[in-house]
Coordinates of C-alpha atoms and ligand atoms in Angstrom, one line a residue:
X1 CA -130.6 -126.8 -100.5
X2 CA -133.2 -124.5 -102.1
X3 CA -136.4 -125.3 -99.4
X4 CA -136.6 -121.8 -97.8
X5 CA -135.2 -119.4 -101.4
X6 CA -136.2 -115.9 -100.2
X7 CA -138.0 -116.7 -97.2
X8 CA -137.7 -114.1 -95.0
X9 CA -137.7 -115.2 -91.5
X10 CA -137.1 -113.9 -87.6
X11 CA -136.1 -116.3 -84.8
X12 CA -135.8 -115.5 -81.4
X13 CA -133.1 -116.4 -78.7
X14 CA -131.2 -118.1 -81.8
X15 CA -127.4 -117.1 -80.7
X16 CA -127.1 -120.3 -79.3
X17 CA -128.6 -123.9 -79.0
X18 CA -131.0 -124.9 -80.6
X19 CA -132.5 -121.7 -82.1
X20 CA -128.8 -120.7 -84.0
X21 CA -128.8 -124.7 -85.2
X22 CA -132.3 -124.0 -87.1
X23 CA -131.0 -120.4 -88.3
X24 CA -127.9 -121.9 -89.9
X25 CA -130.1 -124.6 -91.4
X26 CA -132.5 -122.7 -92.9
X27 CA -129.7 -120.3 -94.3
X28 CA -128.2 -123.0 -96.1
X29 CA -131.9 -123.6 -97.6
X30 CA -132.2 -119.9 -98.9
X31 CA -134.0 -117.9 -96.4
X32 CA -132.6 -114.6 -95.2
X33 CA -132.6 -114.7 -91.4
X34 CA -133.1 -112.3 -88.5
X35 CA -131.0 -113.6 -85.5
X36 CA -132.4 -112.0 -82.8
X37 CA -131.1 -112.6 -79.2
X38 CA -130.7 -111.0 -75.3
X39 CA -127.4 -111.7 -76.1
X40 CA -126.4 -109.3 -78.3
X41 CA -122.6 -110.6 -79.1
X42 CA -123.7 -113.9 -79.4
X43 CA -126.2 -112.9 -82.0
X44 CA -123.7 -110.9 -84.3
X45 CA -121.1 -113.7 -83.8
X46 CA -124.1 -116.5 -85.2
X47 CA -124.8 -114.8 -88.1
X48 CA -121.3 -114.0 -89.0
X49 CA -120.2 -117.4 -88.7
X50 CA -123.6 -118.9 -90.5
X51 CA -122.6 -116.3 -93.6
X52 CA -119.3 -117.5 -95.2
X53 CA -118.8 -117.9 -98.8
X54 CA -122.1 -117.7 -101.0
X55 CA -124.7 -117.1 -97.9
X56 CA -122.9 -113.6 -97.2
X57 CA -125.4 -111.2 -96.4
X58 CA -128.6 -113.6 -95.5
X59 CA -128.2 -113.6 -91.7
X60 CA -128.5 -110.3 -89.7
X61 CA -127.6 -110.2 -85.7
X62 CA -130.1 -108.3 -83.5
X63 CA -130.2 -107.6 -79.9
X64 CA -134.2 -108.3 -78.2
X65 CA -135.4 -109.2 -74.9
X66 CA -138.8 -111.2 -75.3
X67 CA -139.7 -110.0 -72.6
X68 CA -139.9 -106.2 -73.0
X69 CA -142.7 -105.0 -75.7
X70 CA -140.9 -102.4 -76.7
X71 CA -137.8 -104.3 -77.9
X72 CA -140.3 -107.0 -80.0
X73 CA -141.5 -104.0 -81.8
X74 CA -137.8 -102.8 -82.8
X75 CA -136.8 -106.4 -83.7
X76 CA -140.0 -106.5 -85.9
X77 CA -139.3 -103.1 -87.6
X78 CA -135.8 -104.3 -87.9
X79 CA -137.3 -107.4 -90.1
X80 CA -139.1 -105.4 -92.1
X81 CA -136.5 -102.7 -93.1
X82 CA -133.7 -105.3 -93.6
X83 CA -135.7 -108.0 -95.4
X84 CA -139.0 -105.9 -97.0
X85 CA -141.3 -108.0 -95.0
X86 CA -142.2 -111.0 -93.0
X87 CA -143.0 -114.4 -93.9
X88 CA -142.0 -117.0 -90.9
X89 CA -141.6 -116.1 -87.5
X90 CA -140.0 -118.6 -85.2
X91 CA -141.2 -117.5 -81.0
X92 CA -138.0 -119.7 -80.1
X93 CA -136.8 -118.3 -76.7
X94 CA -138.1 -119.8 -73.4
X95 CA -137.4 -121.3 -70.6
X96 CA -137.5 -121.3 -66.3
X97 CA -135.1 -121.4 -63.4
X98 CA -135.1 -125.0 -62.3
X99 CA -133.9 -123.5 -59.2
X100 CA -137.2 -122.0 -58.6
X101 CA -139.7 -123.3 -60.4
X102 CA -140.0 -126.1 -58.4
X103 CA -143.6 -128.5 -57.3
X104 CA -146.6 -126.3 -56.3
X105 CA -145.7 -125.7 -52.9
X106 CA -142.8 -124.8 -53.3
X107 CA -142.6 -122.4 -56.4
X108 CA -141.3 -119.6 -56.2
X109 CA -144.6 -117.5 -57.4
X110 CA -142.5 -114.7 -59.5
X111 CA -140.9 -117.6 -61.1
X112 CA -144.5 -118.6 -62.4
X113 CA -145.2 -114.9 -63.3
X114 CA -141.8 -114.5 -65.3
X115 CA -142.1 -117.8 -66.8
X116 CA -145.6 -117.2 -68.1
X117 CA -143.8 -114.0 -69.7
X118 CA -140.6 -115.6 -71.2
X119 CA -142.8 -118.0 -73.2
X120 CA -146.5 -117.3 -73.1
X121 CA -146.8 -113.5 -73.0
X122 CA -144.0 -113.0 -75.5
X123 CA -145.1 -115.6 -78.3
X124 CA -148.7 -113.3 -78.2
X125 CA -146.3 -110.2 -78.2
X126 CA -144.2 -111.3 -81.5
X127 CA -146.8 -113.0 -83.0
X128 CA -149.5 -109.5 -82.6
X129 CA -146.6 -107.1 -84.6
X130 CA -145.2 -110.0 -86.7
X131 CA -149.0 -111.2 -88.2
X132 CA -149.9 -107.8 -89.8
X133 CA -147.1 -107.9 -92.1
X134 CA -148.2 -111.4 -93.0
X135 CA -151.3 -111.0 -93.6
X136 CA -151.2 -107.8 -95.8
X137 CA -148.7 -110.4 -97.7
X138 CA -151.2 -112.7 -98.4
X139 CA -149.6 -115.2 -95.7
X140 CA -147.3 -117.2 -93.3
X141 CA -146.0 -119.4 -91.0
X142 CA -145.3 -118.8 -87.4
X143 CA -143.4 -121.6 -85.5
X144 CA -143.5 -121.8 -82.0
X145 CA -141.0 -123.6 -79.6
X146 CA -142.9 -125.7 -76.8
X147 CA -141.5 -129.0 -75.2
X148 CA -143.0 -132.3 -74.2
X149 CA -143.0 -130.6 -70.7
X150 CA -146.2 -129.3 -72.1
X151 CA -147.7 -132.7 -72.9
X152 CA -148.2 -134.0 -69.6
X153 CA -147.5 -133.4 -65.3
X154 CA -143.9 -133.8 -64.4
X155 CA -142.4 -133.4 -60.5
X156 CA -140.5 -130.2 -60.9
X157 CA -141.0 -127.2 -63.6
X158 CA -144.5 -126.5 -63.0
X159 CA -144.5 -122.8 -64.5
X160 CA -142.3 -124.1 -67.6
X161 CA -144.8 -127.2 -68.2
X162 CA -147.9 -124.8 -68.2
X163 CA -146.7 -122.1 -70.0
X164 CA -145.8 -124.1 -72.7
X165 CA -149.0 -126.1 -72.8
X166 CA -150.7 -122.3 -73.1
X167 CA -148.6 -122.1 -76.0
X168 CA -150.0 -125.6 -77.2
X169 CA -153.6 -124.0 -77.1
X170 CA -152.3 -120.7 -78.0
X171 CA -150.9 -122.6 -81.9
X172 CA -154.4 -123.6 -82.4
X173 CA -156.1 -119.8 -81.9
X174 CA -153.9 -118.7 -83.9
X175 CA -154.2 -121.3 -86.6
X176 CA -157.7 -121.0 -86.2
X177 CA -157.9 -117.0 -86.1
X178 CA -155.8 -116.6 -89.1
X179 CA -156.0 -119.6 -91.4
X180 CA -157.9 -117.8 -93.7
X181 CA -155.9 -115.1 -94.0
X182 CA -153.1 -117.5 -95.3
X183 CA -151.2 -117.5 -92.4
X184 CA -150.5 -120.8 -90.3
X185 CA -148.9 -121.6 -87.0
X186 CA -147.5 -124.9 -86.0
X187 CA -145.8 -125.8 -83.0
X188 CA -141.9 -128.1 -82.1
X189 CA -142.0 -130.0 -79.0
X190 CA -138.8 -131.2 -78.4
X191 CA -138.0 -133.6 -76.0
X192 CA -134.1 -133.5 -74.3
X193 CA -132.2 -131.7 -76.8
X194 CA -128.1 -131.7 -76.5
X195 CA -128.1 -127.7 -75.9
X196 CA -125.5 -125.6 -73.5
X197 CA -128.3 -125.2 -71.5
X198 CA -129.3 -128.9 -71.2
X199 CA -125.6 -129.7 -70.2
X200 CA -125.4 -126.7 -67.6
X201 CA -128.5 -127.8 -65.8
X202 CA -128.6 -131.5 -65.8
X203 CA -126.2 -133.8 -64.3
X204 CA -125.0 -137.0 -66.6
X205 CA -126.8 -139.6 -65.2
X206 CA -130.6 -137.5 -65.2
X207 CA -129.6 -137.1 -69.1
X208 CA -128.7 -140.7 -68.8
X209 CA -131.8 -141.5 -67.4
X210 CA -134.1 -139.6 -69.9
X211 CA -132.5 -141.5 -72.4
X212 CA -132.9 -144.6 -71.0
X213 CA -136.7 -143.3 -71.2
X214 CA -136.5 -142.7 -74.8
X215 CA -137.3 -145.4 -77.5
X216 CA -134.6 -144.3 -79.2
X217 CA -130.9 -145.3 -77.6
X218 CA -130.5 -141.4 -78.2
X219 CA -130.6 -137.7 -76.8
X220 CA -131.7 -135.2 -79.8
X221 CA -129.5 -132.9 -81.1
X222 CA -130.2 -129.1 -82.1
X223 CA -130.2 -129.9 -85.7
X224 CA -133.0 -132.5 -85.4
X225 CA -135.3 -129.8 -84.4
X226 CA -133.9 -127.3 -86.6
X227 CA -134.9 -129.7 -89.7
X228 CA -138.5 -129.9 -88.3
X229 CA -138.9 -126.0 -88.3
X230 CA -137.1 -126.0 -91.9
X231 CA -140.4 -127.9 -92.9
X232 CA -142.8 -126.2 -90.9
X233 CA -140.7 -122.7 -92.5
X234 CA -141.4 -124.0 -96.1
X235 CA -144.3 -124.6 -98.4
X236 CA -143.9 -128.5 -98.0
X237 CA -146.1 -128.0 -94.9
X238 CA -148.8 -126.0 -96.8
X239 CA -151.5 -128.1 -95.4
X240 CA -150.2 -128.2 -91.7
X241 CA -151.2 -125.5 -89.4
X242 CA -152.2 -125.7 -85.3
X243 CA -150.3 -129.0 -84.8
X244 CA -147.8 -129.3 -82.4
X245 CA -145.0 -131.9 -83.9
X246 CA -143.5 -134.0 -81.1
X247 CA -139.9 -134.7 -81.2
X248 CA -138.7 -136.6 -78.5
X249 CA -136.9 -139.7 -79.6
X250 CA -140.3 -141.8 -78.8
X251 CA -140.7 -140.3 -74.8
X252 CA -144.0 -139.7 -75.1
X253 CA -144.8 -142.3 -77.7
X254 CA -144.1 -145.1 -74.8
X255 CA -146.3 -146.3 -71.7
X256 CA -144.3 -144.9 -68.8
X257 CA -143.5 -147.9 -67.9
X258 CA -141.7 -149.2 -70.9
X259 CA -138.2 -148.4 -69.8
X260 CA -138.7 -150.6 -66.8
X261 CA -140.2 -153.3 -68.7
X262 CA -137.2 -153.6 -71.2
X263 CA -135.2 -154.1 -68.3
X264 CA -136.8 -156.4 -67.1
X265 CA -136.5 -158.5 -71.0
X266 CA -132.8 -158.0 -70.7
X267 CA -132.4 -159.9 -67.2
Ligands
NAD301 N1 -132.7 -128.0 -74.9 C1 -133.7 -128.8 -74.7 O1 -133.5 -129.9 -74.3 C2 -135.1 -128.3 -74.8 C3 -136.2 -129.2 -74.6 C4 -137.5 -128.8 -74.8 C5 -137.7 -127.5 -75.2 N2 -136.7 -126.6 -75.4 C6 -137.0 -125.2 -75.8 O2 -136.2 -124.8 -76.8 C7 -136.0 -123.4 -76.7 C8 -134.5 -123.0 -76.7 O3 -133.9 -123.9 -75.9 P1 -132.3 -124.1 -76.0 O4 -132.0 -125.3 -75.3 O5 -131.9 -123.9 -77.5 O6 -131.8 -122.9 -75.1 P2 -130.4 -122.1 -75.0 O7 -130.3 -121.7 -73.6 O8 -129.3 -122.9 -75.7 O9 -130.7 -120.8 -75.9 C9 -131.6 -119.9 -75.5 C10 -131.2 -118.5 -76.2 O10 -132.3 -117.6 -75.8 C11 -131.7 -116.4 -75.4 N3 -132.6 -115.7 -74.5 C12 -132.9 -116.0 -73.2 N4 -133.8 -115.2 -72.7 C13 -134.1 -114.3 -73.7 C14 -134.9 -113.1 -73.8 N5 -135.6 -112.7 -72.7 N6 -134.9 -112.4 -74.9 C15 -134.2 -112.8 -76.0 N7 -133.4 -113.9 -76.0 C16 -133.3 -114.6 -74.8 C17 -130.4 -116.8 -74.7 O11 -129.5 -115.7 -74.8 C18 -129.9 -118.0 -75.6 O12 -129.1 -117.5 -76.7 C19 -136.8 -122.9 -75.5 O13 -138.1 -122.5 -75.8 C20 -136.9 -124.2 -74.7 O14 -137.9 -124.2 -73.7 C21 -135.4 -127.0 -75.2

């Protein structure tokens, strides 16, 4: 209950999924938490809900769009003046439009360019305003969202799978740039995560599928990554920084061909 006591900490696109799953988390460990989201309502509606009873106060709603400079610098300042500093920051939105971000060929080339921005461009963004205040505080933790689409090739997704893996490479400058100014940076690869999102864009039987790819009989839900950026928020991960921690109920653990192979034992 006490991990995170005074922590002060920003997350982006937390208002729903997975992000607002780690926020209420690391609320109930102590930290006071910046909910900051496109989706303004949503936001304010998180943070009320994650306050009842004796967290009143430690989560604060905040409209942002990643994407626009400006807006990270307002979040930022809002940190700042709300909390007196800060000490985590979590770059948690991302994404692409499966729609068009599809195989090389046929890609819709502004989908590349936006995607590199939703998760690339704005994790430099947050992180450039966010590590000042760290470092003039002696230190840090920034936490970046990737996925396991960022580990290897994949059919579809092109844009998503290597703007994340430039957020792989991007955890290690920054652990490297600013380790000795007592300021880490770790990265959360999740693989399919039981989100909105996950459920609005894939049918039943592709999540069926991935799980039948998993070596766990299980799909992931938003707390399992929540209680990995809980530890990456905290001093128990002291000694961790540019690592990317895969969580992916074994996906990427397994030879590719595992899944076919069990089934082939059960005949
Ligand atoms: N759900 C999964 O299975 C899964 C798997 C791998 C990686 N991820 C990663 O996890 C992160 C969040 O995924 P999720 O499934 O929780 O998503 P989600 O769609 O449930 O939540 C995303 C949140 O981000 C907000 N958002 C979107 N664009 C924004 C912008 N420009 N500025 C500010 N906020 C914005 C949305 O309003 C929403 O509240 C992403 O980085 C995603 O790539 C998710």
């Amino acid at each position: 209950m006490n991990r995170l006591v005074d922590k002060k900490i920003v997350i982006t696109g937390a208002a729903s999924g997975i992000g607002r799953a780690a926020a209420a988390l690391m609320v109930a460990e102590g930290a006071r938490v910046l909910i900051a989201d496109r989706d303004e309502g949503g936001a304010a509606a998180a943070a009320a809900q994650i306050t009842g009873g004796e967290s009143a106060g430690r989560a604060v709603g905040v409209a942002v769009d990643v994407m626009d400079e400006g807006s990270v610098a307002v979040m930022i300042d809002r940190a700042v003046a709300e909390f007196g500093g800060i000490d985590v920051l979590c770059n948690h939105v991302g994404g692409s439009n499966p729609k068009k971000d599809l195989d090389l060929l046929r890609m819709d080339l502004a989908e590349w360019d936006r995607a590199m921005v939703l998760n690339a461009r704005s994790t430099v963004v947050a992180s450039r305003l966010a590590l000042p205040h760290m470092i003039s505080a002696g230190g840090g933790s920034i936490i970046n969202t990737v996925s396991v689409a960022g580990l290897a090739g994949d059919t579809l997704q092109c844009a998503y799978g290597a703007a994340k893996a430039a957020v792989i490479r991007l955890t290690q400058y920054i652990a490297t740039q600013y380790g000795r100014s007592g300021v880490r940076c770790n990265a959360v690869a999740p693989g399919a995560i039981m989100t909105p999102a996950l459920r609005d864009n894939l049918p039943a039987d592709v999540i069926a599928d991935i799980q039948r790819h998993n070596a766990l009989d299980l799909i992931g839900d938003p707390e399992d990554i929540g209680w990995a950026m809980v530890y990456l928020a905290s001093d128990e991960s002291r000694y961790m920084t540019g690592q990317t921690l895969v969580l992916d109920g074994g996906l990427t653990a397994q030879s590719p061909i595992a899944a076919s192979r069990r089934a082939l034992l059960d005949e």
